[in-house]
Amino acid sequence: MGISILPPSDSDDDLGSGSPGSPSPSPHDSSSDTSMPDAASTSSSRRPGAGKRPKLSSSQRRRNRILVPGETITDEAQWMRGHGTFSAAAPSSSHASASAGATITATLPGPLHTTNKLLSITPLRSRYHPSIGDLVLGRIVSVDRARWRVDIAAPLLAQLPLSSINLPGGVLRRRTTADELQMRTYFQEGDLLVAEVQGVGNSDGVATLHTRSLRYGKLRNGVFVRVMGEGRGVGVVRGRRQVFTVATVAGSGSGSGSGEVDVALGVNGYCWVSRHVDPEADALEKEKAGKAKMAGAGSRVGMSISNLDELVSNEIYSSQNDEIDYRTRKEIARLCTCITLLADAALKIDEDTVIKAYSAAVEAEMEMMVDEDDEDAVAAAAAAGVDRKSELKKRIVQAVVGGG
Amino acid sequence: MPLDTASTYGQTLLRTDGRRWNELRRISASISTQPSTDGSSQFVMGNTVVVCNIVGPREGRGQRDTNNALIETEVTVAPFAQTDRRRRTKGDKRVQELQTTISSAFQAHLFTHLYPRSSITISLHVLSLDGALLASCLNAASLALVDAGVPMPSILAAVTSGVITSTDGITPSDPILDLNNSEELELPFLSVGTVSGLSEHQEDKVSVLIMESRIQIGQNGKKLEAMLAVGVDGCKQVRTIMGEVVRTHGTRILRGRK
């Protein structure tokens, strides 16, 4: 029995036709717009196997149609429900006679994806869900017993066990209680790191990270950027090259640095833009520094493979930033802005788009440059209403979309 | 001329703001208003404006429930929200009750089992208040949770409904939909929130129902039943509007992606 809307009691009063018993239909109160759109069409069009491929009724197949939570996707029995959908166990109700199978409804807002017979909805926006092999950036939240807890923008904090990091002194070293006591010398609260998801918990989906590669580890000499991660089609794209080096214009001049900037894009939407580190040159430098230090300390121990390793590894966990020249800093900032603007424009973020956006930004600066000393030019630009950021965004979108 | 509903409605069948008994105020809403949060919305219902931000699901602090996410709600009513400037203290009992009501409504409604050990914080800011405080907060929170991508079986929508009791015994007692502040002060009213049934064949389910006024049940007018029926139907209208807001937003996002 349904709760039907009760009109005000239609009593025989002297108000005549103006009585509330016959209210004129208002725009908000037509019975047609209270039912969910397309509800009628989905239930009525149950065509028996048109062709071999399963097909949804036409209204739901319309490309890029956004489903909202609670909207019926289908009530045909042949479909399987995937992520973002929900089907209640068909209750024995007198109304349910029309539907043989359970109705599949949406639980997330977004377009419908069909993979053979699997229906799933990819949300427009959601938190990062870790999966094995993802390259992520994280920030240490707390130091626990024999593990760190890392914020990777997922519903739960990730774990980084002490046994999953490279310790100074070689790979084959045993993790002792002494190591547990000095965990803060490796990672402290607030440190940023790049890591890979090694495993995801079965019951709760907690990610376990590892940094057992020279590519992973603590981050320094750079800037942190946070964008939306892992949205299908937007944000940081999974599976492309996520750590790459951009040759910037800073290197073309007579600057001291090479002008190259490293970019690390985490699948979780955390990104890191930093001064380029050349591993070989770095190691050589360290060797020299190490020799000098040892000579200064008057140590008798010579350089060997084992303690070279130790020197390098100790450097991995350093929190000391190096001096970065002004031109490189400027290019780092420019790349950060590019990444943020790409995210703003709801575009993909990967190596290709970042480099395209960067070169567009460099070109734009050349063209849009206003001589700050020339007061007339500054005033003219202000009068013309040139919003540099939106202009830049327009150009970046043009470069990225037009080129690919 | 007295400006109260009880004395004028019988003659004109219009409320003081010119609406009929079953008309909602103008509703407008938008989602993803705050890019830095996980989900956000702004909900405007007549002169009531509520802004909602969602943080989470994230690691719950000190949460003991290892199977479900915990929903926490913070409601702030701005001192300038109503005609008289009034600063509400943090421990305001009415605000606390509001928070508990909203939390428990969504705790039961959302698929919290998908996010074990985590917590979802709903923070609501009432910028302008002209009646329907609870209903607007629920609607704003509902939209923001949709934006945050928290799975839910359907959109929770809420309205208020009241009843005009005839004073002279001749004119009928009418249920009215979506009261504004002056009507709320004058008439008995209830706040009702519903979720749609599990399939299109099922009826909507009432998930929130709060009434603070005294009213007769089952008397000749069947006032309470009429109020409830009008409220449930109003929720349906609000849900349609909210669904359209989400759909419009999503279509715009998808168009931008290409």
XYZ file of C-alpha atoms in Angstrom:
662
model
C 0.000 0.000 0.000
C 1.380 3.253 -1.042
C 1.431 6.569 0.642
C -0.456 8.562 -1.883
C -0.659 12.267 -1.747
C -3.790 13.352 -0.032
C -5.337 16.472 -1.418
C -6.876 18.755 1.122
C -10.301 17.479 2.093
C -12.817 18.455 -0.519
C -15.563 19.704 1.704
C -18.701 21.329 0.421
C -17.865 24.771 1.529
C -18.879 27.981 -0.090
C -15.556 28.645 -1.750
C -16.628 27.062 -4.984
C -14.147 26.256 -7.682
C -11.317 27.990 -5.891
C -11.205 25.320 -3.206
C -7.921 23.572 -2.580
C -9.529 20.316 -3.578
C -8.732 21.047 -7.193
C -5.407 22.813 -7.123
C -4.078 23.938 -10.440
C -1.013 22.007 -11.453
C 2.086 23.897 -10.464
C 5.425 23.464 -12.158
C 6.715 21.555 -9.179
C 3.788 19.276 -8.749
C 3.210 17.400 -11.946
C 3.218 13.703 -11.415
C 5.320 13.122 -14.493
C 8.475 14.692 -13.144
C 8.432 12.861 -9.897
C 9.236 9.548 -11.488
C 12.829 8.922 -12.372
C 13.554 9.695 -15.996
C 13.831 6.699 -18.260
C 12.323 4.436 -15.677
C 9.518 3.565 -17.987
C 11.708 2.942 -20.976
C 14.058 0.561 -19.186
C 11.338 -1.626 -17.890
C 9.368 -1.805 -21.084
C 12.095 -2.470 -23.608
C 13.155 -5.984 -22.821
C 14.088 -7.189 -26.244
C 15.049 -10.853 -26.429
C 18.659 -11.124 -27.607
C 18.889 -8.727 -30.493
C 22.090 -9.990 -32.038
C 24.725 -11.858 -30.104
C 26.043 -8.949 -28.155
C 24.047 -7.978 -25.101
C 22.600 -4.556 -25.495
C 21.177 -2.212 -22.981
C 18.026 -0.426 -23.823
C 18.763 2.573 -25.947
C 18.309 5.315 -23.409
C 20.978 3.874 -21.132
C 23.414 3.272 -23.940
C 23.539 6.898 -24.906
C 27.132 7.888 -24.717
C 28.351 9.747 -21.685
C 24.985 9.765 -20.048
C 25.475 10.475 -16.390
C 23.760 8.145 -13.976
C 22.943 9.361 -10.501
C 22.751 7.225 -7.360
C 19.481 5.380 -7.143
C 18.814 5.467 -10.852
C 17.823 2.142 -12.358
C 20.320 0.851 -14.895
C 18.501 -2.284 -15.948
C 16.269 -4.958 -14.551
C 17.190 -7.618 -17.041
C 18.631 -10.709 -15.462
C 21.468 -11.198 -17.940
C 23.645 -8.366 -16.643
C 26.269 -8.605 -13.964
C 26.825 -5.763 -11.598
C 30.273 -4.265 -11.196
C 31.687 -1.302 -9.333
C 29.354 1.559 -8.625
C 26.235 -0.521 -8.984
C 23.990 -2.197 -6.522
C 21.238 -4.724 -6.662
C 19.059 -5.517 -3.737
C 17.973 -9.072 -3.283
C 14.572 -8.974 -4.918
C 12.135 -8.823 -2.070
C 8.909 -10.739 -2.354
C 6.710 -7.809 -3.030
C 3.499 -7.691 -4.907
C 4.964 -4.944 -7.065
C 8.007 -6.949 -8.080
C 6.073 -9.279 -10.332
C 7.209 -7.434 -13.429
C 10.904 -7.956 -12.839
C 12.261 -11.462 -12.830
C 15.840 -10.591 -11.866
C 16.999 -8.108 -9.348
C 17.086 -4.533 -10.532
C 20.550 -3.066 -10.886
C 20.769 0.519 -9.711
C 23.593 3.012 -9.710
C 25.323 3.982 -6.482
C 27.777 6.522 -7.853
C 27.406 9.495 -10.166
C 29.073 8.910 -13.490
C 28.890 7.372 -16.933
C 28.070 3.706 -17.377
C 30.705 1.339 -18.681
C 29.827 -2.033 -20.099
C 32.456 -4.719 -20.441
C 30.693 -7.611 -22.116
C 27.985 -8.219 -19.565
C 29.542 -6.400 -16.662
C 28.002 -3.059 -15.834
C 30.086 -0.628 -13.846
C 30.105 3.069 -13.135
C 33.267 5.082 -12.947
C 32.705 7.937 -10.554
C 33.378 11.476 -11.665
C 35.459 12.001 -8.607
C 36.515 9.822 -5.729
C 39.384 9.101 -3.450
C 42.358 7.117 -4.695
C 41.928 3.374 -4.401
C 45.319 1.713 -4.195
C 46.148 -1.232 -6.403
C 49.306 -3.273 -6.627
C 52.125 -1.790 -8.660
C 50.977 1.817 -8.496
C 53.631 4.447 -8.169
C 52.479 6.780 -5.441
C 53.788 9.706 -3.484
C 53.121 9.866 0.193
C 53.748 11.818 3.325
C 54.769 10.159 6.580
C 52.051 10.627 9.182
C 53.407 8.644 12.086
C 56.210 6.329 13.084
C 54.930 3.095 14.551
C 56.664 -0.024 15.733
C 58.747 -1.298 12.818
C 56.669 0.574 10.249
C 55.665 3.996 9.088
C 52.155 5.148 8.375
C 51.921 7.086 5.132
C 49.217 9.371 3.805
C 48.666 8.477 0.144
C 45.258 10.178 -0.224
C 43.487 6.819 0.073
C 40.635 6.115 2.499
C 43.118 4.565 4.899
C 46.735 5.345 5.662
C 49.267 3.105 3.946
C 51.921 1.123 5.755
C 55.604 1.214 5.010
C 57.298 -1.592 6.947
C 60.863 -1.096 8.055
C 61.713 -4.268 6.148
C 60.538 -2.715 2.874
C 63.032 0.102 2.654
C 66.643 0.135 1.602
C 68.754 0.543 4.659
C 72.277 1.859 4.525
C 74.674 -1.025 4.489
C 73.352 -3.164 1.748
C 70.310 -5.109 0.838
C 71.171 -8.210 2.804
C 71.269 -6.533 6.181
C 69.143 -7.848 8.998
C 66.636 -5.473 10.528
C 67.512 -5.334 14.188
C 65.832 -3.664 17.117
C 68.512 -1.036 16.868
C 67.124 -0.135 13.480
C 63.654 0.109 14.948
C 64.908 2.587 17.491
C 66.417 4.863 14.903
C 63.602 4.760 12.388
C 63.279 8.526 12.579
C 66.721 8.897 11.068
C 65.308 7.437 7.850
C 61.834 8.928 7.682
C 60.341 11.469 10.029
C 56.791 12.695 10.314
C 56.087 15.008 7.418
C 58.705 13.585 5.076
C 57.660 12.999 1.500
C 58.536 9.836 -0.307
C 57.904 8.091 -3.567
C 57.054 4.408 -3.323
C 55.305 1.555 -5.016
C 52.230 -0.233 -3.727
C 53.400 -3.723 -2.876
C 50.158 -5.159 -1.615
C 46.616 -4.283 -0.728
C 44.926 -5.752 2.322
C 42.115 -8.148 1.588
C 39.678 -7.081 4.239
C 40.137 -3.348 4.481
C 42.194 -2.342 1.449
C 45.160 -0.968 3.383
C 48.087 -0.468 1.020
C 51.547 -1.706 1.888
C 54.336 0.243 0.246
C 57.938 -0.509 -0.560
C 60.856 1.648 -1.577
C 63.306 -1.107 -2.464
C 64.600 0.473 -5.590
C 66.920 3.359 -6.214
C 64.076 5.139 -8.004
C 62.051 5.256 -4.807
C 62.759 6.896 -1.500
C 62.782 10.221 0.212
C 62.087 13.366 -1.792
C 63.926 16.639 -1.539
C 65.005 19.610 -3.656
C 61.572 20.201 -5.064
C 57.959 21.237 -4.787
C 54.896 19.187 -3.903
C 51.757 19.557 -6.051
C 48.445 17.953 -5.251
C 45.902 17.313 -7.991
C 43.017 14.921 -8.345
C 44.423 11.490 -9.013
C 43.293 8.459 -10.885
C 40.075 9.783 -12.357
C 39.533 7.798 -15.505
C 40.499 10.028 -18.341
C 41.599 12.868 -16.125
C 44.202 13.387 -13.479
C 47.379 11.371 -13.346
C 47.227 8.501 -15.785
C 48.136 5.089 -14.491
C 50.514 2.927 -16.407
C 52.423 5.557 -18.350
C 55.896 6.671 -17.476
C 55.379 8.579 -14.288
C 58.892 9.669 -13.427
C 60.592 11.611 -16.143
C 62.972 14.449 -16.776
C 62.054 17.638 -18.582
C 64.737 19.639 -20.333
C 63.821 23.179 -19.424
C 64.840 26.512 -20.825
C 66.987 27.110 -17.760
C 69.675 24.926 -19.272
C 69.919 26.875 -22.507
C 71.443 29.928 -20.895
C 74.699 30.237 -19.067
C 73.249 29.027 -15.782
C 75.214 26.807 -13.519
C 72.688 23.979 -13.440
C 71.923 21.635 -16.285
C 68.414 23.049 -16.373
C 66.773 19.663 -16.227
C 63.867 19.124 -13.899
C 62.563 15.800 -12.608
C 58.825 15.257 -12.441
C 57.240 12.418 -10.479
C 53.516 11.944 -10.942
C 51.926 9.708 -8.341
C 48.789 7.835 -9.325
C 47.196 9.143 -6.144
C 47.408 12.699 -7.438
C 50.427 13.744 -5.437
C 53.199 15.061 -7.662
C 56.768 16.138 -7.089
C 58.763 18.521 -9.225
C 62.400 18.741 -8.322
C 65.902 19.530 -9.488
C 67.270 16.795 -11.710
C 69.638 14.375 -10.059
C 72.053 12.561 -12.271
C 72.784 9.320 -10.438
C 76.239 8.777 -11.926
C 77.506 12.267 -11.449
C 75.992 12.255 -8.009
C 77.780 9.096 -7.040
C 81.089 10.461 -8.271
C 80.585 13.623 -6.302
C 79.722 11.669 -3.206
C 82.807 9.563 -3.645
C 84.948 12.651 -3.699
C 83.161 14.105 -0.742
C 83.497 10.847 1.110
C 87.207 10.668 0.438
C 87.668 14.177 1.660
C 85.691 13.468 4.776
C 87.651 10.364 5.523
C 90.910 12.099 4.967
C 89.778 14.807 7.303
C 88.821 12.290 9.938
C 92.126 10.607 9.496
C 90.457 7.298 8.881
C 92.606 4.404 7.783
C 89.794 2.650 5.976
C 90.083 2.821 2.223
C 87.294 3.124 -0.242
C 85.624 -0.173 -0.908
C 82.448 -1.251 -2.601
C 80.704 -1.839 0.704
C 81.256 1.494 2.313
C 80.719 3.403 -0.910
C 77.297 1.848 -0.816
C 76.873 3.047 2.729
C 77.853 6.571 1.883
C 75.419 6.725 -0.996
C 72.631 5.194 1.036
C 73.116 7.573 3.894
C 72.688 10.355 1.420
C 69.330 8.855 0.347
C 67.797 9.658 3.702
C 69.161 13.155 3.956
C 66.606 15.893 4.497
C 69.014 18.642 3.577
C 68.022 20.519 0.458
C 70.701 21.523 -1.987
C 71.201 24.974 -3.359
C 69.142 25.378 -6.536
C 69.860 28.265 -8.844
C 67.198 30.832 -9.593
C 66.532 29.785 -13.181
C 65.898 26.171 -12.253
C 63.633 27.232 -9.402
C 61.635 29.308 -11.831
C 61.204 26.377 -14.196
C 60.177 24.120 -11.317
C 57.504 26.641 -10.419
C 56.400 26.838 -14.036
C 56.044 23.068 -14.271
C 54.017 23.043 -11.030
C 51.652 25.613 -12.468
C 51.333 23.578 -15.647
C 50.345 20.475 -13.702
C 47.784 22.409 -11.666
C 46.324 24.000 -14.772
C 46.073 20.647 -16.529
C 44.139 19.342 -13.540
C 41.953 22.454 -13.525
C 41.115 21.940 -17.166
C 40.192 18.293 -16.415
C 42.825 16.950 -18.789
C 45.029 13.904 -18.585
C 48.287 14.360 -16.760
C 51.125 12.279 -18.134
C 54.577 12.814 -19.585
C 53.226 13.877 -22.950
C 50.711 16.438 -21.733
C 53.034 17.893 -19.103
C 55.780 18.485 -21.654
C 53.315 19.969 -24.134
C 51.845 22.214 -21.473
C 55.301 23.292 -20.413
C 56.394 24.314 -23.873
C 53.101 26.144 -24.371
C 53.701 28.004 -21.120
C 57.215 28.990 -22.169
C 55.937 30.273 -25.505
C 53.111 32.113 -23.804
C 55.526 33.900 -21.527
C 57.524 35.115 -24.487
C 54.424 36.545 -26.122
C 52.642 37.851 -23.097
C 55.665 39.359 -21.473
C 54.992 42.871 -20.294
C 57.920 44.999 -19.357
C 57.355 45.669 -15.689
C 59.296 48.924 -15.843
C 57.206 50.260 -18.688
C 54.269 51.726 -16.776
C 52.203 52.359 -19.882
C 52.426 48.760 -20.971
C 51.467 47.501 -17.517
C 48.486 49.834 -17.430
C 47.458 48.805 -20.944
C 47.572 45.135 -20.018
C 45.481 45.801 -16.930
C 42.999 47.820 -18.935
C 42.705 45.080 -21.530
C 41.740 42.783 -18.694
C 44.433 40.277 -19.479
C 44.129 37.651 -16.821
C 47.428 35.941 -17.270
C 46.470 32.740 -15.571
C 43.307 32.152 -17.558
C 45.111 33.128 -20.755
C 47.827 30.636 -19.895
C 45.256 27.969 -19.186
C 43.592 28.595 -22.525
C 46.877 28.226 -24.336
C 47.806 25.072 -22.470
C 44.477 23.464 -23.238
C 44.891 24.442 -26.857
C 48.379 22.972 -27.042
C 47.469 19.720 -25.336
C 44.124 19.084 -26.980
C 45.115 20.354 -30.385
C 48.323 18.365 -30.483
C 46.908 15.066 -29.402
C -3.973 43.319 7.419
C -2.544 40.561 9.563
C 0.357 38.795 7.928
C -0.027 35.334 9.283
C -0.939 32.222 7.386
C -3.663 31.023 9.694
C -5.874 34.051 9.176
C -5.243 34.752 5.496
C -4.975 31.300 4.002
C -8.642 30.477 4.372
C -9.622 33.429 2.247
C -7.036 33.381 -0.510
C -5.695 29.827 -0.422
C -2.316 31.431 -0.801
C 0.360 31.501 1.824
C 1.970 34.736 2.954
C 4.716 34.421 0.375
C 2.248 33.716 -2.415
C 2.724 29.990 -2.752
C -0.030 27.398 -2.884
C -0.175 24.561 -0.410
C 1.899 22.157 -2.467
C 4.553 24.426 -3.908
C 8.219 24.274 -3.048
C 10.359 27.330 -2.822
C 12.899 27.848 -5.548
C 15.697 25.296 -5.233
C 19.097 25.751 -6.797
C 22.194 23.759 -6.052
C 25.678 23.151 -7.317
C 28.305 20.547 -6.530
C 32.105 20.519 -6.590
C 32.168 24.065 -5.342
C 35.345 23.564 -3.310
C 38.002 21.743 -5.326
C 40.271 21.254 -2.334
C 37.847 19.035 -0.454
C 36.801 15.498 -1.322
C 33.269 16.592 -2.019
C 31.346 19.826 -1.704
C 28.022 21.398 -2.501
C 25.967 24.487 -2.111
C 22.252 24.129 -1.604
C 19.811 27.018 -1.809
C 16.158 26.555 -0.919
C 14.311 29.848 -0.965
C 16.263 32.083 1.378
C 18.027 29.227 3.110
C 21.617 28.746 1.972
C 23.756 25.834 3.139
C 27.309 25.021 2.100
C 28.648 21.535 2.688
C 32.165 20.124 2.554
C 33.096 16.466 2.867
C 36.444 15.227 4.069
C 36.968 11.548 3.686
C 36.745 8.661 3.683
C 39.991 8.933 5.572
C 41.686 7.104 8.392
C 39.401 7.369 11.402
C 41.045 8.777 14.471
C 40.272 6.736 17.514
C 37.531 4.887 15.733
C 36.701 1.489 17.169
C 34.362 0.170 14.486
C 36.562 -1.986 12.276
C 33.862 -2.857 9.760
C 32.246 0.429 8.821
C 33.068 4.008 8.146
C 31.992 6.482 10.793
C 30.041 9.539 9.745
C 30.751 12.705 11.689
C 28.848 15.925 11.234
C 29.704 19.477 12.148
C 27.039 22.117 11.716
C 27.812 25.798 11.969
C 25.039 28.338 11.819
C 26.507 31.686 10.912
C 25.703 34.521 13.332
C 24.276 36.516 10.409
C 22.081 33.694 9.162
C 18.852 35.059 10.582
C 17.319 38.466 11.015
C 18.646 38.906 14.530
C 22.368 38.511 14.908
C 23.008 35.588 17.189
C 26.185 33.721 17.878
C 25.584 30.105 18.753
C 27.983 28.467 21.116
C 29.739 25.269 20.243
C 27.755 23.265 22.743
C 24.356 24.446 21.549
C 22.036 21.554 22.259
C 19.892 22.128 19.192
C 22.923 22.130 16.925
C 24.205 18.997 18.599
C 20.909 17.269 18.023
C 21.001 18.363 14.403
C 24.463 16.884 14.026
C 23.428 13.592 15.556
C 20.364 13.388 13.338
C 22.352 13.994 10.166
C 25.108 11.586 11.184
C 22.736 8.770 11.961
C 20.719 9.345 8.800
C 23.775 8.941 6.598
C 25.330 6.266 8.767
C 22.382 4.056 7.938
C 22.060 5.183 4.344
C 25.572 5.118 2.872
C 27.504 1.953 2.046
C 29.835 2.444 4.973
C 31.010 -1.160 4.922
C 33.123 -0.343 1.862
C 35.369 1.866 3.954
C 36.272 -0.029 7.110
C 38.104 1.832 9.886
C 37.694 5.161 8.159
C 35.653 8.236 8.877
C 33.734 10.676 6.728
C 33.339 14.194 8.031
C 30.393 16.260 6.845
C 30.862 19.900 7.636
C 27.852 22.108 7.070
C 27.745 25.878 7.135
C 24.372 27.556 7.237
C 24.900 30.951 5.685
C 21.314 32.057 5.605
C 18.401 30.529 7.418
C 14.772 30.874 6.459
C 13.238 27.664 7.697
C 13.909 24.041 6.780
C 17.229 23.923 8.620
C 17.424 20.149 8.931
C 16.028 19.498 5.466
C 18.466 21.859 3.765
C 21.387 20.429 5.710
C 20.410 16.893 4.717
C 20.042 17.864 1.078
C 23.344 19.718 0.984
C 25.140 16.831 2.679
C 23.530 14.370 0.300
C 24.746 16.267 -2.752
C 28.234 16.684 -1.340
C 28.457 12.964 -0.599
C 27.426 12.221 -4.174
C 30.170 14.565 -5.312
C 32.679 12.834 -3.031
C 31.926 9.532 -4.739
C 30.729 7.777 -1.613
C 28.487 4.936 -2.775
C 24.858 5.156 -1.695
C 21.735 3.307 -2.815
C 19.914 6.520 -3.674
C 19.927 10.234 -3.040
C 18.522 11.185 0.333
C 16.180 14.141 -0.035
C 14.333 16.049 2.671
C 11.670 18.717 3.021
C 9.468 20.155 5.710
C 5.724 20.029 5.715
C 3.190 21.589 8.021
C -0.485 21.958 8.474
C -2.775 24.963 8.536
C -5.464 24.451 11.114
C -8.672 26.236 10.393
C -9.637 28.650 13.107
C -13.269 29.190 12.187
C -14.227 25.574 11.639
C -15.495 26.283 8.123
C -12.329 26.376 6.087
C -10.507 23.070 5.810
C -7.218 22.173 7.467
C -4.640 22.031 4.726
C -1.237 20.400 4.737
C 1.424 22.697 3.301
C 4.813 21.943 1.843
C 8.196 23.538 2.525
C 7.591 26.106 5.246
C 9.597 29.273 5.565
C 10.731 30.734 8.846
C 7.594 32.692 9.674
C 5.402 29.714 8.912
C 7.605 27.486 11.050
C 7.138 29.825 13.987
C 3.397 29.832 13.551
C 2.350 26.366 12.422
C 3.016 22.789 13.486
C 5.480 21.203 11.091
C 7.692 18.186 10.591
C 10.924 17.507 8.725
C 10.944 14.366 6.643
C 13.736 12.797 4.614
C 13.279 9.850 2.307
C 15.367 7.551 0.177
C 13.943 5.989 -2.924
C 12.946 2.360 -2.918
C 15.319 -0.379 -3.994
C 13.653 -0.708 -7.346
C 11.286 1.463 -9.257
C 8.408 -0.707 -8.144
C 8.961 0.079 -4.518
C 7.899 3.074 -2.555
C 10.198 5.607 -1.033
C 11.365 4.913 2.464
C 11.290 7.484 5.226
C 14.736 7.670 6.785
C 14.475 10.852 8.845
C 11.380 12.154 10.547
C 11.401 14.813 13.209
C 8.499 16.776 14.583
C 8.712 19.097 17.536
C 5.165 20.420 17.603
C 2.028 18.922 19.111
C -0.638 17.680 16.770
C -3.567 15.306 16.930
C -3.179 11.926 15.293
C -6.021 10.276 13.435
C -8.636 12.905 14.220
C -11.167 13.893 11.612
C -8.666 15.994 9.654
C -5.974 13.294 9.650
C -3.514 16.155 9.884
C -0.397 14.142 10.605
C -1.070 11.669 7.823
C -1.681 14.485 5.375
C 1.515 16.265 6.432
C 3.524 13.101 6.012
C 2.058 12.344 2.611
C 2.749 15.855 1.368
C 6.261 15.671 2.805
C 7.073 12.331 1.156
C 5.833 13.627 -2.163
C 7.858 16.817 -1.715
C 10.975 14.723 -1.092
C 10.411 13.069 -4.450
C 10.319 16.447 -6.177
C 13.456 17.562 -4.367
C 15.222 14.328 -5.315
C 14.407 14.882 -8.972
C 15.876 18.375 -8.806
C 18.977 17.108 -7.011
C 19.458 14.322 -9.544
C 19.282 16.867 -12.315
C 21.945 18.986 -10.602
C 24.312 16.007 -10.471
C 23.576 15.058 -14.056
C 24.151 18.562 -15.367
C 27.423 18.821 -13.484
C 28.604 15.426 -14.731
C 27.737 16.187 -18.319
C 29.694 19.420 -18.135
C 32.713 17.603 -16.685
C 32.609 14.926 -19.361
C 32.337 17.488 -22.112
C 35.414 19.223 -20.749
C 37.399 16.005 -20.727
C 37.417 15.466 -24.458
